[in-house]
PDB file of C-alpha atoms in Angstrom:
ATOM      1  CA  ASP P 150     136.190  32.783 249.110  1.00 65.00           C
ATOM      2  CA  ALA P 151     136.231  29.373 248.082  1.00 83.00           C
ATOM      3  CA  GLY P 152     137.591  26.740 250.868  1.00 95.00           C
ATOM      4  CA  VAL P 153     139.160  23.162 249.948  1.00 97.00           C
ATOM      5  CA  ILE P 154     137.127  21.236 247.491  1.00 98.00           C
ATOM      6  CA  GLN P 155     135.959  17.248 247.559  1.00 98.00           C
ATOM      7  CA  SER P 156     134.874  14.824 245.378  1.00 97.00           C
ATOM      8  CA  PRO P 157     133.218  12.704 244.974  1.00 97.00           C
ATOM      9  CA  ARG P 158     131.271  13.503 248.566  1.00 97.00           C
ATOM     10  CA  HIS P 159     129.924   9.758 248.931  1.00 97.00           C
ATOM     11  CA  GLU P 160     131.638   6.800 247.273  1.00 97.00           C
ATOM     12  CA  VAL P 161     130.290   3.616 248.078  1.00 97.00           C
ATOM     13  CA  THR P 162     131.971   0.478 245.602  1.00 96.00           C
ATOM     14  CA  GLU P 163     132.674  -3.225 245.848  1.00 96.00           C
ATOM     15  CA  MET P 164     136.134  -4.716 247.418  1.00 96.00           C
ATOM     16  CA  GLY P 165     138.978  -5.090 245.111  1.00 96.00           C
ATOM     17  CA  GLN P 166     137.613  -1.898 242.734  1.00 97.00           C
ATOM     18  CA  GLU P 167     140.038   1.140 242.370  1.00 97.00           C
ATOM     19  CA  VAL P 168     138.747   3.976 244.321  1.00 97.00           C
ATOM     20  CA  THR P 169     140.241   8.076 243.175  1.00 98.00           C
ATOM     21  CA  LEU P 170     139.556  10.528 246.025  1.00 98.00           C
ATOM     22  CA  ARG P 171     139.657  14.266 244.348  1.00 98.00           C
ATOM     23  CA  CYS P 172     141.245  17.864 246.497  1.00 98.00           C
ATOM     24  CA  LYS P 173     141.173  21.350 245.197  1.00 98.00           C
ATOM     25  CA  PRO P 174     143.072  23.371 247.903  1.00 97.00           C
ATOM     26  CA  ILE P 175     142.372  26.457 248.894  1.00 97.00           C
ATOM     27  CA  SER P 176     144.357  29.223 246.592  1.00 96.00           C
ATOM     28  CA  GLY P 177     147.806  30.323 247.703  1.00 94.00           C
ATOM     29  CA  HIS P 178     147.978  27.492 250.387  1.00 94.00           C
ATOM     30  CA  ASN P 179     150.746  24.944 249.556  1.00 92.00           C
ATOM     31  CA  SER P 180     150.858  22.445 252.064  1.00 93.00           C
ATOM     32  CA  LEU P 181     148.319  19.678 251.644  1.00 95.00           C
ATOM     33  CA  PHE P 182     147.501  16.881 254.022  1.00 96.00           C
ATOM     34  CA  TRP P 183     145.043  13.680 253.621  1.00 97.00           C
ATOM     35  CA  TYR P 184     143.332  12.697 256.362  1.00 97.00           C
ATOM     36  CA  ARG P 185     141.276   9.573 256.882  1.00 97.00           C
ATOM     37  CA  GLN P 186     138.779   9.784 260.517  1.00 96.00           C
ATOM     38  CA  THR P 187     136.839   6.480 261.883  1.00 94.00           C
ATOM     39  CA  MET P 188     135.785   6.192 265.153  1.00 90.00           C
ATOM     40  CA  MET P 189     137.977   3.469 266.530  1.00 89.00           C
ATOM     41  CA  ARG P 190     141.267   5.076 265.270  1.00 89.00           C
ATOM     42  CA  GLY P 191     139.977   8.976 264.866  1.00 90.00           C
ATOM     43  CA  LEU P 192     141.438  11.307 262.903  1.00 92.00           C
ATOM     44  CA  GLU P 193     144.950  10.024 261.179  1.00 92.00           C
ATOM     45  CA  LEU P 194     147.484  11.686 258.716  1.00 93.00           C
ATOM     46  CA  LEU P 195     147.753   9.602 255.527  1.00 95.00           C
ATOM     47  CA  ILE P 196     150.727  12.039 253.648  1.00 95.00           C
ATOM     48  CA  TYR P 197     151.596  15.680 253.766  1.00 93.00           C
ATOM     49  CA  PHE P 198     152.638  17.612 250.781  1.00 94.00           C
ATOM     50  CA  ASN P 199     154.505  21.224 250.705  1.00 93.00           C
ATOM     51  CA  ASN P 200     154.427  22.714 247.480  1.00 93.00           C
ATOM     52  CA  ASN P 201     153.252  19.762 245.911  1.00 94.00           C
ATOM     53  CA  VAL P 202     156.433  17.357 246.982  1.00 94.00           C
ATOM     54  CA  PRO P 203     155.786  14.500 249.396  1.00 94.00           C
ATOM     55  CA  ILE P 204     157.597  15.236 252.523  1.00 92.00           C
ATOM     56  CA  ASP P 205     155.324  12.705 255.043  1.00 90.00           C
ATOM     57  CA  ASP P 206     153.862   9.852 254.138  1.00 92.00           C
ATOM     58  CA  SER P 207     154.317   7.471 257.101  1.00 90.00           C
ATOM     59  CA  GLY P 208     150.749   7.376 257.887  1.00 90.00           C
ATOM     60  CA  MET P 209     149.745   5.637 254.399  1.00 93.00           C
ATOM     61  CA  PRO P 210     148.829   1.803 255.868  1.00 86.00           C
ATOM     62  CA  GLU P 211     150.090  -0.249 252.732  1.00 84.00           C
ATOM     63  CA  ASP P 212     150.996  -0.403 249.146  1.00 90.00           C
ATOM     64  CA  ARG P 213     147.469   0.152 248.019  1.00 95.00           C
ATOM     65  CA  PHE P 214     147.371   3.370 248.689  1.00 96.00           C
ATOM     66  CA  SER P 215     148.990   5.876 246.701  1.00 97.00           C
ATOM     67  CA  ALA P 216     148.798   9.722 246.633  1.00 97.00           C
ATOM     68  CA  LYS P 217     150.264  12.692 244.083  1.00 97.00           C
ATOM     69  CA  MET P 218     149.631  16.336 243.756  1.00 97.00           C
ATOM     70  CA  PRO P 219     150.813  16.795 240.134  1.00 97.00           C
ATOM     71  CA  ASN P 220     150.078  20.861 240.267  1.00 95.00           C
ATOM     72  CA  ALA P 221     148.996  23.309 243.177  1.00 95.00           C
ATOM     73  CA  SER P 222     145.370  23.136 242.871  1.00 95.00           C
ATOM     74  CA  PHE P 223     144.906  19.142 242.410  1.00 96.00           C
ATOM     75  CA  SER P 224     145.749  16.242 244.528  1.00 98.00           C
ATOM     76  CA  THR P 225     144.371  12.292 243.886  1.00 98.00           C
ATOM     77  CA  LEU P 226     144.288  10.257 246.937  1.00 98.00           C
ATOM     78  CA  LYS P 227     144.060   6.052 245.422  1.00 98.00           C
ATOM     79  CA  ILE P 228     143.035   2.990 246.646  1.00 97.00           C
ATOM     80  CA  GLN P 229     144.083  -0.192 244.576  1.00 96.00           C
ATOM     81  CA  PRO P 230     142.432  -2.780 245.630  1.00 95.00           C
ATOM     82  CA  SER P 231     140.222  -1.338 247.434  1.00 96.00           C
ATOM     83  CA  GLU P 232     138.947  -3.265 250.850  1.00 96.00           C
ATOM     84  CA  PRO P 233     136.198  -3.263 253.676  1.00 96.00           C
ATOM     85  CA  ARG P 234     138.709  -2.289 256.060  1.00 95.00           C
ATOM     86  CA  ASP P 235     139.244   0.829 254.130  1.00 96.00           C
ATOM     87  CA  SER P 236     135.251   2.517 254.950  1.00 97.00           C
ATOM     88  CA  ALA P 237     135.565   5.827 256.187  1.00 97.00           C
ATOM     89  CA  VAL P 238     135.739   9.385 255.759  1.00 98.00           C
ATOM     90  CA  TYR P 239     138.469  10.673 254.150  1.00 98.00           C
ATOM     91  CA  PHE P 240     139.579  14.249 254.324  1.00 98.00           C
ATOM     92  CA  CYS P 241     141.732  16.346 253.066  1.00 98.00           C
ATOM     93  CA  ALA P 242     142.832  19.726 254.569  1.00 96.00           C
ATOM     94  CA  SER P 243     145.263  22.931 253.655  1.00 95.00           C
ATOM     95  CA  SER P 244     147.224  25.664 254.815  1.00 93.00           C
ATOM     96  CA  LEU P 245     149.548  28.312 254.339  1.00 90.00           C
ATOM     97  CA  SER P 246     153.425  27.426 255.379  1.00 81.00           C
ATOM     98  CA  PRO P 247     155.112  26.239 257.401  1.00 76.00           C
ATOM     99  CA  ALA P 248     152.650  23.955 257.632  1.00 70.00           C
ATOM    100  CA  GLY P 249     153.229  22.789 261.848  1.00 76.00           C
ATOM    101  CA  HIS P 250     152.177  26.488 262.805  1.00 82.00           C
ATOM    102  CA  GLN P 251     149.355  27.532 260.217  1.00 87.00           C
ATOM    103  CA  PRO P 252     145.556  26.406 261.004  1.00 90.00           C
ATOM    104  CA  GLN P 253     144.532  23.644 258.642  1.00 93.00           C
ATOM    105  CA  HIS P 254     141.279  24.240 256.815  1.00 95.00           C
ATOM    106  CA  PHE P 255     139.176  21.260 255.851  1.00 97.00           C
ATOM    107  CA  GLY P 256     137.089  19.903 253.155  1.00 98.00           C
ATOM    108  CA  ASP P 257     133.818  18.242 253.247  1.00 97.00           C
ATOM    109  CA  GLY P 258     134.988  15.069 253.036  1.00 98.00           C
ATOM    110  CA  THR P 259     134.594  11.763 251.310  1.00 98.00           C
ATOM    111  CA  ARG P 260     132.760   9.055 252.573  1.00 98.00           C
ATOM    112  CA  LEU P 261     133.376   5.879 251.782  1.00 98.00           C
ATOM    113  CA  SER P 262     132.010   2.353 251.923  1.00 97.00           C
ATOM    114  CA  ILE P 263     133.651  -0.685 250.725  1.00 97.00           C
ATOM    115  CA  LEU P 264     131.704  -3.523 250.201  1.00 96.00           C
TER     116      LEU P 264
ATOM    117  CA  GLN Q 244     151.491   7.754 275.731  1.00 58.00           C
ATOM    118  CA  LYS Q 245     149.556   9.487 273.286  1.00 66.00           C
ATOM    119  CA  GLU Q 246     151.145  12.657 271.896  1.00 89.00           C
ATOM    120  CA  VAL Q 247     147.875  14.518 272.284  1.00 94.00           C
ATOM    121  CA  GLU Q 248     145.149  13.454 274.864  1.00 94.00           C
ATOM    122  CA  GLN Q 249     141.804  14.367 275.461  1.00 95.00           C
ATOM    123  CA  ASN Q 250     139.107  12.755 277.504  1.00 90.00           C
ATOM    124  CA  SER Q 251     136.759  11.525 275.180  1.00 88.00           C
ATOM    125  CA  GLY Q 252     133.728  12.429 277.118  1.00 88.00           C
ATOM    126  CA  PRO Q 253     130.566  13.032 276.523  1.00 95.00           C
ATOM    127  CA  LEU Q 254     130.659  16.316 278.574  1.00 96.00           C
ATOM    128  CA  SER Q 255     127.154  17.522 279.816  1.00 97.00           C
ATOM    129  CA  VAL Q 256     126.299  20.585 280.652  1.00 97.00           C
ATOM    130  CA  PRO Q 257     123.653  22.574 281.117  1.00 97.00           C
ATOM    131  CA  GLU Q 258     122.280  25.153 279.008  1.00 97.00           C
ATOM    132  CA  GLY Q 259     124.126  28.809 279.714  1.00 97.00           C
ATOM    133  CA  ALA Q 260     127.052  26.864 282.202  1.00 97.00           C
ATOM    134  CA  ILE Q 261     130.740  26.983 280.916  1.00 97.00           C
ATOM    135  CA  ALA Q 262     132.095  24.090 279.257  1.00 97.00           C
ATOM    136  CA  SER Q 263     135.257  23.781 279.569  1.00 97.00           C
ATOM    137  CA  LEU Q 264     137.705  21.400 277.348  1.00 97.00           C
ATOM    138  CA  ASN Q 265     140.699  20.233 278.391  1.00 97.00           C
ATOM    139  CA  CYS Q 266     144.115  18.964 276.042  1.00 97.00           C
ATOM    140  CA  THR Q 267     147.828  17.446 277.009  1.00 97.00           C
ATOM    141  CA  TYR Q 268     150.743  17.714 274.712  1.00 95.00           C
ATOM    142  CA  SER Q 269     153.730  15.399 275.245  1.00 93.00           C
ATOM    143  CA  ASP Q 270     156.176  17.186 272.832  1.00 90.00           C
ATOM    144  CA  ARG Q 271     157.594  20.349 274.752  1.00 90.00           C
ATOM    145  CA  GLY Q 272     158.900  21.816 271.682  1.00 88.00           C
ATOM    146  CA  SER Q 273     155.376  22.664 270.207  1.00 90.00           C
ATOM    147  CA  GLN Q 274     154.682  26.007 269.510  1.00 90.00           C
ATOM    148  CA  SER Q 275     150.715  25.807 267.752  1.00 93.00           C
ATOM    149  CA  PHE Q 276     147.928  25.270 269.415  1.00 95.00           C
ATOM    150  CA  PHE Q 277     144.581  24.703 267.919  1.00 96.00           C
ATOM    151  CA  TRP Q 278     140.973  24.521 268.361  1.00 97.00           C
ATOM    152  CA  TYR Q 279     138.686  22.249 266.059  1.00 97.00           C
ATOM    153  CA  ARG Q 280     134.757  22.025 266.538  1.00 98.00           C
ATOM    154  CA  GLN Q 281     133.022  18.646 264.627  1.00 97.00           C
ATOM    155  CA  TYR Q 282     129.194  18.344 264.163  1.00 97.00           C
ATOM    156  CA  SER Q 283     127.880  14.631 263.590  1.00 95.00           C
ATOM    157  CA  GLY Q 284     129.064  14.015 259.671  1.00 94.00           C
ATOM    158  CA  LYS Q 285     130.563  17.526 259.009  1.00 96.00           C
ATOM    159  CA  SER Q 286     134.673  18.466 258.851  1.00 97.00           C
ATOM    160  CA  PRO Q 287     136.357  19.947 261.973  1.00 97.00           C
ATOM    161  CA  GLU Q 288     135.963  23.469 261.263  1.00 96.00           C
ATOM    162  CA  LEU Q 289     138.815  25.873 262.924  1.00 95.00           C
ATOM    163  CA  ILE Q 290     137.273  27.720 266.403  1.00 96.00           C
ATOM    164  CA  MET Q 291     140.679  28.908 268.049  1.00 95.00           C
ATOM    165  CA  SER Q 292     144.810  28.933 267.755  1.00 95.00           C
ATOM    166  CA  ILE Q 293     146.761  30.269 270.196  1.00 96.00           C
ATOM    167  CA  TYR Q 294     149.931  30.217 270.278  1.00 93.00           C
ATOM    168  CA  SER Q 295     151.376  32.305 273.401  1.00 93.00           C
ATOM    169  CA  ASN Q 296     150.607  30.759 277.157  1.00 95.00           C
ATOM    170  CA  GLY Q 297     148.030  32.885 278.669  1.00 96.00           C
ATOM    171  CA  ASP Q 298     144.139  32.875 277.418  1.00 96.00           C
ATOM    172  CA  LYS Q 299     142.849  34.298 274.071  1.00 97.00           C
ATOM    173  CA  GLU Q 300     139.074  34.941 274.066  1.00 97.00           C
ATOM    174  CA  ASP Q 301     137.145  35.252 270.728  1.00 96.00           C
ATOM    175  CA  GLY Q 302     133.382  36.032 271.452  1.00 96.00           C
ATOM    176  CA  ARG Q 303     131.849  32.708 273.850  1.00 97.00           C
ATOM    177  CA  PHE Q 304     135.074  31.070 273.720  1.00 97.00           C
ATOM    178  CA  THR Q 305     138.403  31.315 275.481  1.00 98.00           C
ATOM    179  CA  ALA Q 306     141.834  29.157 274.878  1.00 97.00           C
ATOM    180  CA  GLN Q 307     144.243  28.735 277.728  1.00 97.00           C
ATOM    181  CA  LEU Q 308     147.671  27.514 276.805  1.00 97.00           C
ATOM    182  CA  ASN Q 309     150.636  26.569 279.816  1.00 96.00           C
ATOM    183  CA  LYS Q 310     153.216  25.363 278.384  1.00 94.00           C
ATOM    184  CA  ALA Q 311     155.319  24.520 281.201  1.00 94.00           C
ATOM    185  CA  SER Q 312     152.734  22.085 282.493  1.00 95.00           C
ATOM    186  CA  GLN Q 313     151.807  21.108 278.802  1.00 95.00           C
ATOM    187  CA  TYR Q 314     147.648  21.793 278.487  1.00 94.00           C
ATOM    188  CA  VAL Q 315     146.200  23.459 276.675  1.00 97.00           C
ATOM    189  CA  SER Q 316     141.716  24.247 277.473  1.00 97.00           C
ATOM    190  CA  LEU Q 317     138.639  25.324 275.030  1.00 98.00           C
ATOM    191  CA  LEU Q 318     136.168  27.445 277.379  1.00 98.00           C
ATOM    192  CA  ILE Q 319     133.103  28.029 276.048  1.00 98.00           C
ATOM    193  CA  ARG Q 320     130.748  30.750 278.297  1.00 98.00           C
ATOM    194  CA  ASP Q 321     127.083  30.806 277.808  1.00 98.00           C
ATOM    195  CA  SER Q 322     127.046  27.044 276.318  1.00 97.00           C
ATOM    196  CA  GLN Q 323     124.288  26.671 273.594  1.00 97.00           C
ATOM    197  CA  PRO Q 324     122.606  23.284 272.131  1.00 97.00           C
ATOM    198  CA  SER Q 325     124.171  24.456 269.000  1.00 97.00           C
ATOM    199  CA  ASP Q 326     127.716  24.185 270.428  1.00 98.00           C
ATOM    200  CA  SER Q 327     126.987  20.677 270.969  1.00 98.00           C
ATOM    201  CA  ALA Q 328     129.374  18.873 268.958  1.00 98.00           C
ATOM    202  CA  THR Q 329     133.224  16.879 269.012  1.00 97.00           C
ATOM    203  CA  TYR Q 330     136.154  19.048 270.236  1.00 98.00           C
ATOM    204  CA  LEU Q 331     139.292  18.376 268.902  1.00 97.00           C
ATOM    205  CA  CYS Q 332     142.700  19.987 270.324  1.00 96.00           C
ATOM    206  CA  ALA Q 333     145.847  19.823 267.591  1.00 95.00           C
ATOM    207  CA  VAL Q 334     149.011  20.657 268.223  1.00 94.00           C
ATOM    208  CA  ASN Q 335     152.214  20.772 265.966  1.00 89.00           C
ATOM    209  CA  ASN Q 336     154.930  18.481 266.498  1.00 80.00           C
ATOM    210  CA  ALA Q 337     158.604  18.199 265.213  1.00 72.00           C
ATOM    211  CA  GLY Q 338     157.586  17.142 261.703  1.00 69.00           C
ATOM    212  CA  ASN Q 339     156.088  20.527 261.014  1.00 73.00           C
ATOM    213  CA  MET Q 340     152.389  18.935 260.890  1.00 84.00           C
ATOM    214  CA  LEU Q 341     149.762  19.082 263.249  1.00 88.00           C
ATOM    215  CA  THR Q 342     149.094  15.912 265.807  1.00 90.00           C
ATOM    216  CA  PHE Q 343     145.250  15.362 266.952  1.00 93.00           C
ATOM    217  CA  GLY Q 344     143.371  14.492 270.166  1.00 94.00           C
ATOM    218  CA  GLY Q 345     140.777  12.030 270.134  1.00 93.00           C
ATOM    219  CA  GLY Q 346     138.813  14.537 270.945  1.00 95.00           C
ATOM    220  CA  THR Q 347     135.797  15.423 273.547  1.00 97.00           C
ATOM    221  CA  ARG Q 348     132.318  15.023 272.391  1.00 97.00           C
ATOM    222  CA  LEU Q 349     130.812  18.069 274.275  1.00 97.00           C
ATOM    223  CA  MET Q 350     126.806  17.723 274.865  1.00 97.00           C
ATOM    224  CA  VAL Q 351     124.390  20.597 275.929  1.00 97.00           C
ATOM    225  CA  LYS Q 352     121.069  20.148 277.629  1.00 96.00           C
ATOM    226  CA  PRO Q 353     118.393  22.487 277.071  1.00 93.00           C
TER     227      PRO Q 353
END
């Protein structure tokens, strides 16, 4: 079975540019999560969708970050404009519901570097 | 106080020994607990889930849960160098999401 698929795997761009990260969850999973991981702050939840609806976006750092889930098989995380402090590994994960009681399965992540 | 706490390590054990990884959590209402393994440069990988007090065994791994004391642990028997990784504890919270600990780095020395 295909796991969570993220693209791109690596992204290097200059400060001020728009960055779009993509995620395809596991088929049948109706909960989707975006995380950011850095050495300093560990794994941070950015936003959580259930049945394509954003449930909790309290982890989104600021208005420069936005996320969408137009259908059950696709989600995007967008940063505009990007800043060097956004450099991190961004993971997408999906699970069955109820989200807190089911294991989450992670994609391979996108390593983002903002110069 | 962090919601899910782990000793960051590194925890160093010799090959063949038992590695014991611990995690404490603050929300008494938590019901679901997970252990993930993360190799350097890779994504977290689920290795164990536990929902009831007591022990749950899967191969060389044993998860232990004590809800009264609010801790969950992971034992790795016959540790191998390939077990060297960061182990993340995750606990469900009131928002129906998972809260992750900071992880414990395990080093198994040949």
